[in-house]
CSV table of C-alpha atoms in Angstrom, one decimal:
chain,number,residue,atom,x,y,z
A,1,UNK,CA,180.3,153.5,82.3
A,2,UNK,CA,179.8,152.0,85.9
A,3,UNK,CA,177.8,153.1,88.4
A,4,UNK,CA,178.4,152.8,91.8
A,5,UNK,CA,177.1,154.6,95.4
A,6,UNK,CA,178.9,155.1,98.6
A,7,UNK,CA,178.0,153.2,101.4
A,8,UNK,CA,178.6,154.9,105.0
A,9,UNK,CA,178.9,153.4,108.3
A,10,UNK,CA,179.6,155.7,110.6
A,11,UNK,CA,179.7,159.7,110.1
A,12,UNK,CA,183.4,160.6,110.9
A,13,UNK,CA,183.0,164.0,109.7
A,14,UNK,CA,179.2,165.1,110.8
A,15,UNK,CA,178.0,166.3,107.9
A,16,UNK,CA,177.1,163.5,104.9
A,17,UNK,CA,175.3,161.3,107.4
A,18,UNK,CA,175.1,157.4,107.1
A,19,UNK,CA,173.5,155.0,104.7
A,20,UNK,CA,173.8,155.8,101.1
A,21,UNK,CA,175.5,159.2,100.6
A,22,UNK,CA,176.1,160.1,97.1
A,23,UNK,CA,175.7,158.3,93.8
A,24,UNK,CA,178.6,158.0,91.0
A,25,UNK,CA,179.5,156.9,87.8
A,26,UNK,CA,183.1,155.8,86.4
A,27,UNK,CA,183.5,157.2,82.7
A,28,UNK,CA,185.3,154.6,80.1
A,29,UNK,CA,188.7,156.6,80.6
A,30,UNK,CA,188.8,156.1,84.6
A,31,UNK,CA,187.1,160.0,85.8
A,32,UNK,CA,184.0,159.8,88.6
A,33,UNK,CA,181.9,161.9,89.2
A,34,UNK,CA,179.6,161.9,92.3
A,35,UNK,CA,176.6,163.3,92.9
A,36,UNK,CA,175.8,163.8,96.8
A,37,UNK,CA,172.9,163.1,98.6
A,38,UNK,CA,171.8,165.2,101.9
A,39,UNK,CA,171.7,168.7,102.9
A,40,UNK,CA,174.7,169.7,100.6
A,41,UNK,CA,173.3,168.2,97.2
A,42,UNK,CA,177.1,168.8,95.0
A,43,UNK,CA,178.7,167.5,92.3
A,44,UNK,CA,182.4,166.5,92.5
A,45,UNK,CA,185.0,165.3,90.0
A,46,UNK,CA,188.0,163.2,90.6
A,47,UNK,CA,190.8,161.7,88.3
A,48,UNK,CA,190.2,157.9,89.7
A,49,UNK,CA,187.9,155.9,91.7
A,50,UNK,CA,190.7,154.8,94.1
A,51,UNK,CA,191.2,158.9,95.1
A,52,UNK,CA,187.5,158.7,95.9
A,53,UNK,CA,187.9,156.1,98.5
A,54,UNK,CA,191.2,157.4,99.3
A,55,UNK,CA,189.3,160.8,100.6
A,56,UNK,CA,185.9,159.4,101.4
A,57,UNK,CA,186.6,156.0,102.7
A,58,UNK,CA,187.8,157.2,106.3
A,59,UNK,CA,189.7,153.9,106.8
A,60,UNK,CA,186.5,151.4,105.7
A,61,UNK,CA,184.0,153.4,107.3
A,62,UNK,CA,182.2,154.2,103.8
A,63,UNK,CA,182.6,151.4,101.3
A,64,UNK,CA,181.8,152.1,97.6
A,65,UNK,CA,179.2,149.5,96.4
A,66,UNK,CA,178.9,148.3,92.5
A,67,UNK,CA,175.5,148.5,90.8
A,68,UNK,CA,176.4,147.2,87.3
């Protein structure tokens, strides 16, 4: 597993706010799952870490930042 968080700059969207906004981990055959800080604590699965940024990355404006 790796662990990761998202790292946002600027709040394109109004709602996750800036900072650290959610937590993840990447599973040994490629699924995340994030776990999302804020007012709407979720969970949410995705096949690969590059849909994540695809969706979440709002063109470099949240970066996702290794821990491990």
């Amino acid at each position: 597993m790796k662990r990761f968080h998202l790292q946002r700059d600027e709040d394109v969207s109004g709602v996750s706010g800036t900072g650290m906004v959610a937590e993840g981990v990447v599973f040994h055959d490629g699924q995340v799952v994030l776990s999302w800080f804020g007012q709407y604590h979720t969970l949410e699965i995705s096949p690969t870490i590059e849909q994540v940024e695809t969706i979440h990355g709002h063109g470099g404006l949240t970066r996702i930042v290794w821990e491990d």
